[in-house]
PDB file with SEQRES, HELIX, SHEET and CRYST1 records, atoms N, CA, C and O in Angstrom:
SEQRES   1 A   85  MET LYS ASN ASN VAL LEU PHE GLU THR LYS PHE LYS LYS          
SEQRES   2 A   85  ILE ILE ASP ALA PHE TRP LEU ARG GLU ASP ILE LEU GLU          
SEQRES   3 A   85  THR ILE PRO ASN CYS GLU CYS GLU TYR LEU ASP ASN ASN          
SEQRES   4 A   85  PHE ARG LEU LEU SER VAL SER SER GLU THR LEU PHE SER          
SEQRES   5 A   85  GLU ASN GLU LEU LYS PRO VAL PHE GLU LEU TYR GLU THR          
SEQRES   6 A   85  GLU PHE SER ILE LEU GLU ARG ASN SER SER LYS MET ARG          
SEQRES   7 A   85  SER GLU HIS ILE ILE SER ARG                                  
HELIX    1 AA1 ALA A   17  GLU A   22  1                                   6    
HELIX    2 AA2 PRO A   58  PHE A   60  5                                   3    
SHEET    1 AA1 2 ASN A   3  LEU A   6  0                                        
SHEET    2 AA1 2 GLU A  71  SER A  74 -1                                        
CRYST1    1.000    1.000    1.000  90.00  90.00  90.00 P 1           1          
ATOM      1  N   MET A   1      57.236  80.651  69.562  1.00  0.00           N  
ATOM      2  CA  MET A   1      59.117  80.393  69.416  1.00  0.00           C  
ATOM      3  C   MET A   1      59.419  79.846  68.025  1.00  0.00           C  
ATOM      4  O   MET A   1      58.467  79.093  67.819  1.00  0.00           O  
ATOM      5  N   LYS A   2      60.287  79.801  66.859  1.00  0.00           N  
ATOM      6  CA  LYS A   2      60.229  79.686  65.973  1.00  0.00           C  
ATOM      7  C   LYS A   2      61.779  79.784  66.538  1.00  0.00           C  
ATOM      8  O   LYS A   2      62.281  80.754  67.106  1.00  0.00           O  
ATOM      9  N   ASN A   3      62.445  78.428  66.209  1.00  0.00           N  
ATOM     10  CA  ASN A   3      63.452  78.459  66.025  1.00  0.00           C  
ATOM     11  C   ASN A   3      64.250  77.583  64.572  1.00  0.00           C  
ATOM     12  O   ASN A   3      64.376  76.375  64.370  1.00  0.00           O  
ATOM     13  N   ASN A   4      64.560  78.437  63.976  1.00  0.00           N  
ATOM     14  CA  ASN A   4      65.736  78.446  62.681  1.00  0.00           C  
ATOM     15  C   ASN A   4      67.101  78.044  62.770  1.00  0.00           C  
ATOM     16  O   ASN A   4      67.722  78.359  63.785  1.00  0.00           O  
ATOM     17  N   VAL A   5      67.758  77.288  61.714  1.00  0.00           N  
ATOM     18  CA  VAL A   5      69.310  77.493  62.016  1.00  0.00           C  
ATOM     19  C   VAL A   5      69.693  77.185  60.400  1.00  0.00           C  
ATOM     20  O   VAL A   5      69.050  76.311  59.817  1.00  0.00           O  
ATOM     21  N   LEU A   6      70.711  77.894  59.721  1.00  0.00           N  
ATOM     22  CA  LEU A   6      70.234  77.944  57.858  1.00  0.00           C  
ATOM     23  C   LEU A   6      71.971  77.013  58.502  1.00  0.00           C  
ATOM     24  O   LEU A   6      72.825  77.624  59.144  1.00  0.00           O  
ATOM     25  N   PHE A   7      72.080  75.707  58.162  1.00  0.00           N  
ATOM     26  CA  PHE A   7      72.834  74.596  57.255  1.00  0.00           C  
ATOM     27  C   PHE A   7      74.058  75.461  56.540  1.00  0.00           C  
ATOM     28  O   PHE A   7      73.786  76.660  56.486  1.00  0.00           O  
ATOM     29  N   GLU A   8      75.043  75.190  56.113  1.00  0.00           N  
ATOM     30  CA  GLU A   8      76.164  75.001  54.419  1.00  0.00           C  
ATOM     31  C   GLU A   8      76.619  73.395  54.580  1.00  0.00           C  
ATOM     32  O   GLU A   8      77.092  72.996  55.644  1.00  0.00           O  
ATOM     33  N   THR A   9      76.531  72.976  54.034  1.00  0.00           N  
ATOM     34  CA  THR A   9      76.572  71.295  53.627  1.00  0.00           C  
ATOM     35  C   THR A   9      77.895  71.481  52.838  1.00  0.00           C  
ATOM     36  O   THR A   9      78.267  72.493  52.243  1.00  0.00           O  
ATOM     37  N   LYS A  10      78.647  70.054  52.985  1.00  0.00           N  
ATOM     38  CA  LYS A  10      79.499  69.378  51.718  1.00  0.00           C  
ATOM     39  C   LYS A  10      78.773  68.245  51.482  1.00  0.00           C  
ATOM     40  O   LYS A  10      77.993  68.092  52.422  1.00  0.00           O  
ATOM     41  N   PHE A  11      78.687  67.566  50.843  1.00  0.00           N  
ATOM     42  CA  PHE A  11      78.032  65.997  50.670  1.00  0.00           C  
ATOM     43  C   PHE A  11      78.711  65.584  50.140  1.00  0.00           C  
ATOM     44  O   PHE A  11      78.745  66.284  49.129  1.00  0.00           O  
ATOM     45  N   LYS A  12      79.938  64.266  49.962  1.00  0.00           N  
ATOM     46  CA  LYS A  12      80.776  63.519  49.560  1.00  0.00           C  
ATOM     47  C   LYS A  12      79.749  62.554  48.231  1.00  0.00           C  
ATOM     48  O   LYS A  12      80.270  62.066  47.228  1.00  0.00           O  
ATOM     49  N   LYS A  13      78.136  62.461  48.586  1.00  0.00           N  
ATOM     50  CA  LYS A  13      77.499  61.268  47.256  1.00  0.00           C  
ATOM     51  C   LYS A  13      76.040  62.379  47.424  1.00  0.00           C  
ATOM     52  O   LYS A  13      75.373  62.232  48.448  1.00  0.00           O  
ATOM     53  N   ILE A  14      75.583  63.496  46.364  1.00  0.00           N  
ATOM     54  CA  ILE A  14      74.713  64.465  46.803  1.00  0.00           C  
ATOM     55  C   ILE A  14      73.263  63.096  46.600  1.00  0.00           C  
ATOM     56  O   ILE A  14      72.210  63.600  46.990  1.00  0.00           O  
ATOM     57  N   ILE A  15      73.088  61.826  46.179  1.00  0.00           N  
ATOM     58  CA  ILE A  15      71.878  61.603  46.410  1.00  0.00           C  
ATOM     59  C   ILE A  15      72.068  62.252  48.332  1.00  0.00           C  
ATOM     60  O   ILE A  15      71.617  63.392  48.437  1.00  0.00           O  
ATOM     61  N   ASP A  16      72.670  61.637  49.763  1.00  0.00           N  
ATOM     62  CA  ASP A  16      73.195  61.750  50.706  1.00  0.00           C  
ATOM     63  C   ASP A  16      71.877  62.674  51.128  1.00  0.00           C  
ATOM     64  O   ASP A  16      71.060  62.429  52.016  1.00  0.00           O  
ATOM     65  N   ALA A  17      71.929  64.098  49.990  1.00  0.00           N  
ATOM     66  CA  ALA A  17      71.188  65.455  50.347  1.00  0.00           C  
ATOM     67  C   ALA A  17      69.790  64.788  50.900  1.00  0.00           C  
ATOM     68  O   ALA A  17      69.460  65.394  51.920  1.00  0.00           O  
ATOM     69  N   PHE A  18      68.621  63.478  50.486  1.00  0.00           N  
ATOM     70  CA  PHE A  18      67.501  63.529  50.002  1.00  0.00           C  
ATOM     71  C   PHE A  18      67.381  63.108  51.599  1.00  0.00           C  
ATOM     72  O   PHE A  18      66.646  63.571  52.471  1.00  0.00           O  
ATOM     73  N   TRP A  19      68.546  61.879  51.669  1.00  0.00           N  
ATOM     74  CA  TRP A  19      68.765  60.698  53.089  1.00  0.00           C  
ATOM     75  C   TRP A  19      68.298  61.745  54.239  1.00  0.00           C  
ATOM     76  O   TRP A  19      67.355  61.881  55.019  1.00  0.00           O  
ATOM     77  N   LEU A  20      69.500  62.405  53.891  1.00  0.00           N  
ATOM     78  CA  LEU A  20      69.682  63.442  55.123  1.00  0.00           C  
ATOM     79  C   LEU A  20      68.644  64.472  55.799  1.00  0.00           C  
ATOM     80  O   LEU A  20      68.508  64.908  56.942  1.00  0.00           O  
ATOM     81  N   ARG A  21      67.910  64.681  54.455  1.00  0.00           N  
ATOM     82  CA  ARG A  21      66.671  65.175  54.318  1.00  0.00           C  
ATOM     83  C   ARG A  21      65.828  64.693  55.686  1.00  0.00           C  
ATOM     84  O   ARG A  21      65.653  65.297  56.744  1.00  0.00           O  
ATOM     85  N   GLU A  22      65.398  63.441  55.274  1.00  0.00           N  
ATOM     86  CA  GLU A  22      64.687  62.996  55.600  1.00  0.00           C  
ATOM     87  C   GLU A  22      64.479  62.591  56.858  1.00  0.00           C  
ATOM     88  O   GLU A  22      63.391  62.320  57.366  1.00  0.00           O  
ATOM     89  N   ASP A  23      65.887  62.539  57.516  1.00  0.00           N  
ATOM     90  CA  ASP A  23      66.544  61.771  58.992  1.00  0.00           C  
ATOM     91  C   ASP A  23      66.684  63.333  59.549  1.00  0.00           C  
ATOM     92  O   ASP A  23      67.013  63.107  60.713  1.00  0.00           O  
ATOM     93  N   ILE A  24      66.655  64.137  59.478  1.00  0.00           N  
ATOM     94  CA  ILE A  24      66.159  65.609  59.561  1.00  0.00           C  
ATOM     95  C   ILE A  24      64.976  65.786  60.838  1.00  0.00           C  
ATOM     96  O   ILE A  24      64.984  65.931  62.061  1.00  0.00           O  
ATOM     97  N   LEU A  25      63.745  65.653  59.478  1.00  0.00           N  
ATOM     98  CA  LEU A  25      62.568  65.148  60.092  1.00  0.00           C  
ATOM     99  C   LEU A  25      61.546  64.644  61.131  1.00  0.00           C  
ATOM    100  O   LEU A  25      60.553  65.110  61.689  1.00  0.00           O  
ATOM    101  N   GLU A  26      62.625  62.820  61.150  1.00  0.00           N  
ATOM    102  CA  GLU A  26      62.366  61.787  61.830  1.00  0.00           C  
ATOM    103  C   GLU A  26      63.239  62.934  63.091  1.00  0.00           C  
ATOM    104  O   GLU A  26      62.677  62.951  64.187  1.00  0.00           O  
ATOM    105  N   THR A  27      64.066  63.515  63.008  1.00  0.00           N  
ATOM    106  CA  THR A  27      64.934  63.730  64.464  1.00  0.00           C  
ATOM    107  C   THR A  27      64.326  64.853  65.577  1.00  0.00           C  
ATOM    108  O   THR A  27      64.370  65.071  66.787  1.00  0.00           O  
ATOM    109  N   ILE A  28      63.611  65.526  64.105  1.00  0.00           N  
ATOM    110  CA  ILE A  28      63.782  67.032  65.306  1.00  0.00           C  
ATOM    111  C   ILE A  28      61.515  66.981  65.245  1.00  0.00           C  
ATOM    112  O   ILE A  28      60.834  67.449  64.333  1.00  0.00           O  
ATOM    113  N   PRO A  29      61.060  66.370  66.343  1.00  0.00           N  
ATOM    114  CA  PRO A  29      59.572  66.759  65.948  1.00  0.00           C  
ATOM    115  C   PRO A  29      58.904  68.271  65.776  1.00  0.00           C  
ATOM    116  O   PRO A  29      59.324  69.161  66.516  1.00  0.00           O  
ATOM    117  N   ASN A  30      58.189  68.474  65.107  1.00  0.00           N  
ATOM    118  CA  ASN A  30      57.727  69.029  63.803  1.00  0.00           C  
ATOM    119  C   ASN A  30      58.015  70.093  63.133  1.00  0.00           C  
ATOM    120  O   ASN A  30      57.564  71.237  63.081  1.00  0.00           O  
ATOM    121  N   CYS A  31      59.054  69.376  62.504  1.00  0.00           N  
ATOM    122  CA  CYS A  31      60.049  70.719  61.646  1.00  0.00           C  
ATOM    123  C   CYS A  31      60.048  70.321  60.476  1.00  0.00           C  
ATOM    124  O   CYS A  31      60.061  69.120  60.205  1.00  0.00           O  
ATOM    125  N   GLU A  32      60.030  71.338  59.506  1.00  0.00           N  
ATOM    126  CA  GLU A  32      60.352  71.834  58.719  1.00  0.00           C  
ATOM    127  C   GLU A  32      62.293  71.906  58.250  1.00  0.00           C  
ATOM    128  O   GLU A  32      63.306  71.730  58.928  1.00  0.00           O  
ATOM    129  N   CYS A  33      62.119  72.171  57.123  1.00  0.00           N  
ATOM    130  CA  CYS A  33      63.507  70.974  55.920  1.00  0.00           C  
ATOM    131  C   CYS A  33      63.440  71.318  55.498  1.00  0.00           C  
ATOM    132  O   CYS A  33      62.261  71.639  55.346  1.00  0.00           O  
ATOM    133  N   GLU A  34      64.395  71.921  54.523  1.00  0.00           N  
ATOM    134  CA  GLU A  34      64.283  72.043  53.368  1.00  0.00           C  
ATOM    135  C   GLU A  34      65.275  72.517  53.032  1.00  0.00           C  
ATOM    136  O   GLU A  34      65.957  72.932  53.968  1.00  0.00           O  
ATOM    137  N   TYR A  35      66.016  72.753  51.252  1.00  0.00           N  
ATOM    138  CA  TYR A  35      67.356  73.382  51.186  1.00  0.00           C  
ATOM    139  C   TYR A  35      66.530  74.477  50.132  1.00  0.00           C  
ATOM    140  O   TYR A  35      65.440  74.686  49.601  1.00  0.00           O  
ATOM    141  N   LEU A  36      68.391  75.173  50.305  1.00  0.00           N  
ATOM    142  CA  LEU A  36      67.438  76.741  49.205  1.00  0.00           C  
ATOM    143  C   LEU A  36      68.151  77.222  48.418  1.00  0.00           C  
ATOM    144  O   LEU A  36      68.392  78.314  47.902  1.00  0.00           O  
ATOM    145  N   ASP A  37      68.630  75.678  48.391  1.00  0.00           N  
ATOM    146  CA  ASP A  37      69.009  76.581  46.612  1.00  0.00           C  
ATOM    147  C   ASP A  37      69.019  74.702  45.396  1.00  0.00           C  
ATOM    148  O   ASP A  37      68.819  73.547  45.772  1.00  0.00           O  
ATOM    149  N   ASN A  38      69.245  75.089  44.398  1.00  0.00           N  
ATOM    150  CA  ASN A  38      70.143  73.437  43.417  1.00  0.00           C  
ATOM    151  C   ASN A  38      71.426  72.619  43.389  1.00  0.00           C  
ATOM    152  O   ASN A  38      71.875  71.851  42.539  1.00  0.00           O  
ATOM    153  N   ASN A  39      71.821  72.965  44.423  1.00  0.00           N  
ATOM    154  CA  ASN A  39      73.054  72.272  44.303  1.00  0.00           C  
ATOM    155  C   ASN A  39      73.150  72.162  46.278  1.00  0.00           C  
ATOM    156  O   ASN A  39      74.174  72.502  46.870  1.00  0.00           O  
ATOM    157  N   PHE A  40      71.949  71.662  46.981  1.00  0.00           N  
ATOM    158  CA  PHE A  40      72.040  71.410  48.409  1.00  0.00           C  
ATOM    159  C   PHE A  40      73.630  71.584  49.069  1.00  0.00           C  
ATOM    160  O   PHE A  40      74.495  70.786  49.431  1.00  0.00           O  
ATOM    161  N   ARG A  41      73.510  73.101  49.016  1.00  0.00           N  
ATOM    162  CA  ARG A  41      74.724  73.154  50.126  1.00  0.00           C  
ATOM    163  C   ARG A  41      74.468  73.676  51.062  1.00  0.00           C  
ATOM    164  O   ARG A  41      75.092  73.606  52.121  1.00  0.00           O  
ATOM    165  N   LEU A  42      72.946  74.649  50.710  1.00  0.00           N  
ATOM    166  CA  LEU A  42      71.449  75.976  51.564  1.00  0.00           C  
ATOM    167  C   LEU A  42      70.623  74.845  52.715  1.00  0.00           C  
ATOM    168  O   LEU A  42      69.730  74.159  52.218  1.00  0.00           O  
ATOM    169  N   LEU A  43      70.821  74.724  53.713  1.00  0.00           N  
ATOM    170  CA  LEU A  43      69.751  73.747  54.343  1.00  0.00           C  
ATOM    171  C   LEU A  43      69.075  74.528  55.685  1.00  0.00           C  
ATOM    172  O   LEU A  43      69.762  74.595  56.704  1.00  0.00           O  
ATOM    173  N   SER A  44      68.073  74.964  55.674  1.00  0.00           N  
ATOM    174  CA  SER A  44      67.119  75.033  56.675  1.00  0.00           C  
ATOM    175  C   SER A  44      66.398  74.342  57.077  1.00  0.00           C  
ATOM    176  O   SER A  44      65.641  73.697  56.351  1.00  0.00           O  
ATOM    177  N   VAL A  45      66.411  74.236  58.754  1.00  0.00           N  
ATOM    178  CA  VAL A  45      65.305  73.475  60.131  1.00  0.00           C  
ATOM    179  C   VAL A  45      65.143  74.559  60.729  1.00  0.00           C  
ATOM    180  O   VAL A  45      65.893  75.408  61.210  1.00  0.00           O  
ATOM    181  N   SER A  46      64.448  74.470  60.669  1.00  0.00           N  
ATOM    182  CA  SER A  46      63.205  75.135  61.769  1.00  0.00           C  
ATOM    183  C   SER A  46      62.233  74.293  62.700  1.00  0.00           C  
ATOM    184  O   SER A  46      61.932  73.168  62.300  1.00  0.00           O  
ATOM    185  N   SER A  47      61.894  74.585  63.491  1.00  0.00           N  
ATOM    186  CA  SER A  47      60.996  74.031  64.006  1.00  0.00           C  
ATOM    187  C   SER A  47      60.251  75.084  65.364  1.00  0.00           C  
ATOM    188  O   SER A  47      60.859  76.083  65.747  1.00  0.00           O  
ATOM    189  N   GLU A  48      58.444  74.547  66.178  1.00  0.00           N  
ATOM    190  CA  GLU A  48      58.617  75.446  66.796  1.00  0.00           C  
ATOM    191  C   GLU A  48      58.649  74.674  68.436  1.00  0.00           C  
ATOM    192  O   GLU A  48      58.040  75.142  69.398  1.00  0.00           O  
ATOM    193  N   THR A  49      59.461  73.464  68.479  1.00  0.00           N  
ATOM    194  CA  THR A  49      60.462  72.720  69.258  1.00  0.00           C  
ATOM    195  C   THR A  49      61.373  72.861  68.985  1.00  0.00           C  
ATOM    196  O   THR A  49      61.929  72.397  67.990  1.00  0.00           O  
ATOM    197  N   LEU A  50      61.720  73.415  69.635  1.00  0.00           N  
ATOM    198  CA  LEU A  50      63.241  74.143  70.360  1.00  0.00           C  
ATOM    199  C   LEU A  50      64.689  72.613  70.043  1.00  0.00           C  
ATOM    200  O   LEU A  50      64.609  71.415  70.318  1.00  0.00           O  
ATOM    201  N   PHE A  51      65.638  73.274  69.501  1.00  0.00           N  
ATOM    202  CA  PHE A  51      66.170  72.051  69.317  1.00  0.00           C  
ATOM    203  C   PHE A  51      67.771  72.826  69.407  1.00  0.00           C  
ATOM    204  O   PHE A  51      67.788  73.966  69.872  1.00  0.00           O  
ATOM    205  N   SER A  52      68.759  72.358  69.074  1.00  0.00           N  
ATOM    206  CA  SER A  52      70.162  72.527  68.819  1.00  0.00           C  
ATOM    207  C   SER A  52      70.800  71.665  68.007  1.00  0.00           C  
ATOM    208  O   SER A  52      70.470  70.479  68.024  1.00  0.00           O  
ATOM    209  N   GLU A  53      71.994  72.207  67.016  1.00  0.00           N  
ATOM    210  CA  GLU A  53      72.915  71.442  66.682  1.00  0.00           C  
ATOM    211  C   GLU A  53      73.309  70.471  66.989  1.00  0.00           C  
ATOM    212  O   GLU A  53      73.800  69.883  66.025  1.00  0.00           O  
ATOM    213  N   ASN A  54      73.380  69.810  68.101  1.00  0.00           N  
ATOM    214  CA  ASN A  54      74.213  69.402  68.669  1.00  0.00           C  
ATOM    215  C   ASN A  54      72.524  67.275  68.291  1.00  0.00           C  
ATOM    216  O   ASN A  54      72.556  66.074  68.021  1.00  0.00           O  
ATOM    217  N   GLU A  55      71.958  67.931  68.471  1.00  0.00           N  
ATOM    218  CA  GLU A  55      70.759  66.641  68.397  1.00  0.00           C  
ATOM    219  C   GLU A  55      71.466  66.741  66.839  1.00  0.00           C  
ATOM    220  O   GLU A  55      71.878  65.601  66.624  1.00  0.00           O  
ATOM    221  N   LEU A  56      71.676  67.306  66.069  1.00  0.00           N  
ATOM    222  CA  LEU A  56      71.688  66.471  63.714  1.00  0.00           C  
ATOM    223  C   LEU A  56      73.044  66.557  64.222  1.00  0.00           C  
ATOM    224  O   LEU A  56      72.793  67.628  64.775  1.00  0.00           O  
ATOM    225  N   LYS A  57      74.036  66.400  64.462  1.00  0.00           N  
ATOM    226  CA  LYS A  57      75.829  66.087  64.404  1.00  0.00           C  
ATOM    227  C   LYS A  57      75.776  65.080  64.067  1.00  0.00           C  
ATOM    228  O   LYS A  57      76.144  64.717  62.950  1.00  0.00           O  
ATOM    229  N   PRO A  58      75.166  64.136  65.196  1.00  0.00           N  
ATOM    230  CA  PRO A  58      74.729  62.868  64.900  1.00  0.00           C  
ATOM    231  C   PRO A  58      74.445  62.290  63.420  1.00  0.00           C  
ATOM    232  O   PRO A  58      75.078  61.371  62.900  1.00  0.00           O  
ATOM    233  N   VAL A  59      73.190  63.125  62.743  1.00  0.00           N  
ATOM    234  CA  VAL A  59      73.411  62.807  61.403  1.00  0.00           C  
ATOM    235  C   VAL A  59      73.545  63.313  60.617  1.00  0.00           C  
ATOM    236  O   VAL A  59      73.099  62.901  59.546  1.00  0.00           O  
ATOM    237  N   PHE A  60      74.446  64.852  60.739  1.00  0.00           N  
ATOM    238  CA  PHE A  60      75.640  64.699  59.545  1.00  0.00           C  
ATOM    239  C   PHE A  60      76.472  64.030  59.386  1.00  0.00           C  
ATOM    240  O   PHE A  60      77.272  64.234  58.473  1.00  0.00           O  
ATOM    241  N   GLU A  61      76.605  62.669  60.482  1.00  0.00           N  
ATOM    242  CA  GLU A  61      78.152  62.573  60.932  1.00  0.00           C  
ATOM    243  C   GLU A  61      78.085  61.101  59.780  1.00  0.00           C  
ATOM    244  O   GLU A  61      78.824  60.585  58.941  1.00  0.00           O  
ATOM    245  N   LEU A  62      76.624  60.848  60.409  1.00  0.00           N  
ATOM    246  CA  LEU A  62      76.011  59.338  59.425  1.00  0.00           C  
ATOM    247  C   LEU A  62      76.546  59.155  58.182  1.00  0.00           C  
ATOM    248  O   LEU A  62      77.137  58.265  57.571  1.00  0.00           O  
ATOM    249  N   TYR A  63      76.134  60.340  57.980  1.00  0.00           N  
ATOM    250  CA  TYR A  63      76.316  60.497  55.899  1.00  0.00           C  
ATOM    251  C   TYR A  63      77.569  61.691  55.818  1.00  0.00           C  
ATOM    252  O   TYR A  63      77.722  62.602  55.004  1.00  0.00           O  
ATOM    253  N   GLU A  64      78.522  61.226  57.202  1.00  0.00           N  
ATOM    254  CA  GLU A  64      79.446  62.232  56.275  1.00  0.00           C  
ATOM    255  C   GLU A  64      80.175  63.081  55.656  1.00  0.00           C  
ATOM    256  O   GLU A  64      81.175  63.147  54.942  1.00  0.00           O  
ATOM    257  N   THR A  65      78.869  64.129  56.448  1.00  0.00           N  
ATOM    258  CA  THR A  65      78.427  65.523  55.264  1.00  0.00           C  
ATOM    259  C   THR A  65      79.364  66.437  56.421  1.00  0.00           C  
ATOM    260  O   THR A  65      79.287  66.392  57.649  1.00  0.00           O  
ATOM    261  N   GLU A  66      80.410  67.406  55.418  1.00  0.00           N  
ATOM    262  CA  GLU A  66      80.899  68.421  56.667  1.00  0.00           C  
ATOM    263  C   GLU A  66      80.193  69.818  56.266  1.00  0.00           C  
ATOM    264  O   GLU A  66      80.120  70.371  55.169  1.00  0.00           O  
ATOM    265  N   PHE A  67      79.759  70.152  57.376  1.00  0.00           N  
ATOM    266  CA  PHE A  67      78.866  70.632  57.649  1.00  0.00           C  
ATOM    267  C   PHE A  67      78.827  72.707  59.006  1.00  0.00           C  
ATOM    268  O   PHE A  67      78.622  72.800  60.216  1.00  0.00           O  
ATOM    269  N   SER A  68      79.072  73.657  58.135  1.00  0.00           N  
ATOM    270  CA  SER A  68      78.828  74.779  59.361  1.00  0.00           C  
ATOM    271  C   SER A  68      76.965  75.260  59.012  1.00  0.00           C  
ATOM    272  O   SER A  68      76.097  75.175  58.143  1.00  0.00           O  
ATOM    273  N   ILE A  69      77.349  76.060  61.138  1.00  0.00           N  
ATOM    274  CA  ILE A  69      76.352  76.658  61.411  1.00  0.00           C  
ATOM    275  C   ILE A  69      76.571  77.616  60.506  1.00  0.00           C  
ATOM    276  O   ILE A  69      77.635  78.204  60.700  1.00  0.00           O  
ATOM    277  N   LEU A  70      76.065  77.919  59.755  1.00  0.00           N  
ATOM    278  CA  LEU A  70      75.845  79.865  59.015  1.00  0.00           C  
ATOM    279  C   LEU A  70      74.932  81.016  59.819  1.00  0.00           C  
ATOM    280  O   LEU A  70      75.227  82.204  59.953  1.00  0.00           O  
ATOM    281  N   GLU A  71      73.613  80.254  60.369  1.00  0.00           N  
ATOM    282  CA  GLU A  71      72.578  81.805  61.054  1.00  0.00           C  
ATOM    283  C   GLU A  71      72.021  81.465  61.715  1.00  0.00           C  
ATOM    284  O   GLU A  71      71.396  80.567  61.151  1.00  0.00           O  
ATOM    285  N   ARG A  72      71.568  81.549  63.174  1.00  0.00           N  
ATOM    286  CA  ARG A  72      70.825  80.780  64.271  1.00  0.00           C  
ATOM    287  C   ARG A  72      70.332  81.479  64.488  1.00  0.00           C  
ATOM    288  O   ARG A  72      70.908  82.555  64.653  1.00  0.00           O  
ATOM    289  N   ASN A  73      68.711  81.377  64.671  1.00  0.00           N  
ATOM    290  CA  ASN A  73      67.506  82.826  65.083  1.00  0.00           C  
ATOM    291  C   ASN A  73      66.317  81.955  65.752  1.00  0.00           C  
ATOM    292  O   ASN A  73      65.518  81.122  65.324  1.00  0.00           O  
ATOM    293  N   SER A  74      66.482  82.323  66.534  1.00  0.00           N  
ATOM    294  CA  SER A  74      65.259  82.480  67.914  1.00  0.00           C  
ATOM    295  C   SER A  74      64.409  83.354  68.179  1.00  0.00           C  
ATOM    296  O   SER A  74      64.918  84.300  68.779  1.00  0.00           O  
ATOM    297  N   SER A  75      63.380  83.451  68.002  1.00  0.00           N  
ATOM    298  CA  SER A  75      62.153  84.481  68.454  1.00  0.00           C  
ATOM    299  C   SER A  75      63.211  85.284  69.786  1.00  0.00           C  
ATOM    300  O   SER A  75      63.828  86.343  69.903  1.00  0.00           O  
ATOM    301  N   LYS A  76      62.993  84.221  70.511  1.00  0.00           N  
ATOM    302  CA  LYS A  76      63.789  84.395  72.251  1.00  0.00           C  
ATOM    303  C   LYS A  76      65.117  85.621  72.164  1.00  0.00           C  
ATOM    304  O   LYS A  76      65.425  86.705  72.660  1.00  0.00           O  
ATOM    305  N   MET A  77      65.592  84.667  71.236  1.00  0.00           N  
ATOM    306  CA  MET A  77      67.728  85.634  71.183  1.00  0.00           C  
ATOM    307  C   MET A  77      67.310  85.861  70.028  1.00  0.00           C  
ATOM    308  O   MET A  77      66.534  85.205  69.333  1.00  0.00           O  
ATOM    309  N   ARG A  78      68.225  87.496  69.687  1.00  0.00           N  
ATOM    310  CA  ARG A  78      68.518  87.570  68.546  1.00  0.00           C  
ATOM    311  C   ARG A  78      69.294  87.004  67.172  1.00  0.00           C  
ATOM    312  O   ARG A  78      70.056  86.075  67.436  1.00  0.00           O  
ATOM    313  N   SER A  79      69.266  87.237  66.298  1.00  0.00           N  
ATOM    314  CA  SER A  79      69.410  86.515  65.560  1.00  0.00           C  
ATOM    315  C   SER A  79      71.544  86.711  66.118  1.00  0.00           C  
ATOM    316  O   SER A  79      72.102  87.620  66.733  1.00  0.00           O  
ATOM    317  N   GLU A  80      71.894  85.904  65.750  1.00  0.00           N  
ATOM    318  CA  GLU A  80      73.416  85.581  65.393  1.00  0.00           C  
ATOM    319  C   GLU A  80      73.855  85.249  64.558  1.00  0.00           C  
ATOM    320  O   GLU A  80      73.008  84.610  63.933  1.00  0.00           O  
ATOM    321  N   HIS A  81      75.482  85.272  63.655  1.00  0.00           N  
ATOM    322  CA  HIS A  81      75.863  84.817  62.985  1.00  0.00           C  
ATOM    323  C   HIS A  81      77.148  83.729  63.216  1.00  0.00           C  
ATOM    324  O   HIS A  81      78.252  84.105  63.608  1.00  0.00           O  
ATOM    325  N   ILE A  82      76.857  82.498  62.944  1.00  0.00           N  
ATOM    326  CA  ILE A  82      78.054  81.601  63.355  1.00  0.00           C  
ATOM    327  C   ILE A  82      78.519  80.998  62.230  1.00  0.00           C  
ATOM    328  O   ILE A  82      77.922  80.901  61.158  1.00  0.00           O  
ATOM    329  N   ILE A  83      79.851  80.503  62.566  1.00  0.00           N  
ATOM    330  CA  ILE A  83      80.922  79.521  61.575  1.00  0.00           C  
ATOM    331  C   ILE A  83      81.496  78.507  62.943  1.00  0.00           C  
ATOM    332  O   ILE A  83      82.151  78.862  63.923  1.00  0.00           O  
ATOM    333  N   SER A  84      81.042  77.317  62.626  1.00  0.00           N  
ATOM    334  CA  SER A  84      81.791  76.488  63.381  1.00  0.00           C  
ATOM    335  C   SER A  84      81.551  74.818  62.198  1.00  0.00           C  
ATOM    336  O   SER A  84      80.935  74.404  61.216  1.00  0.00           O  
ATOM    337  N   ARG A  85      82.543  74.431  63.218  1.00  0.00           N  
ATOM    338  CA  ARG A  85      83.074  72.849  62.541  1.00  0.00           C  
ATOM    339  C   ARG A  85      83.086  71.999  63.595  1.00  0.00           C  
ATOM    340  O   ARG A  85      83.415  70.824  63.436  1.00  0.00           O  
TER     341      ARG A  85                                                      
END                                                                             
């Protein structure tokens, strides 16, 4: 079972993109976290371990990063498109 979440991000300081990624890797066990574009706007987080965006919300808040969930996929549920702030 693979859990994937695609985030759209907006950073105040671009260096925070690097540190946010590192903190997510430390927060979610056995996860993969990568930016899908050169502007550090689309962040894909996937893991065999189930996780929710609520687990990542404090990490985003630490960097004062605006984010929205563009897509959430899990092998247990059908794909759904979500926009939240």
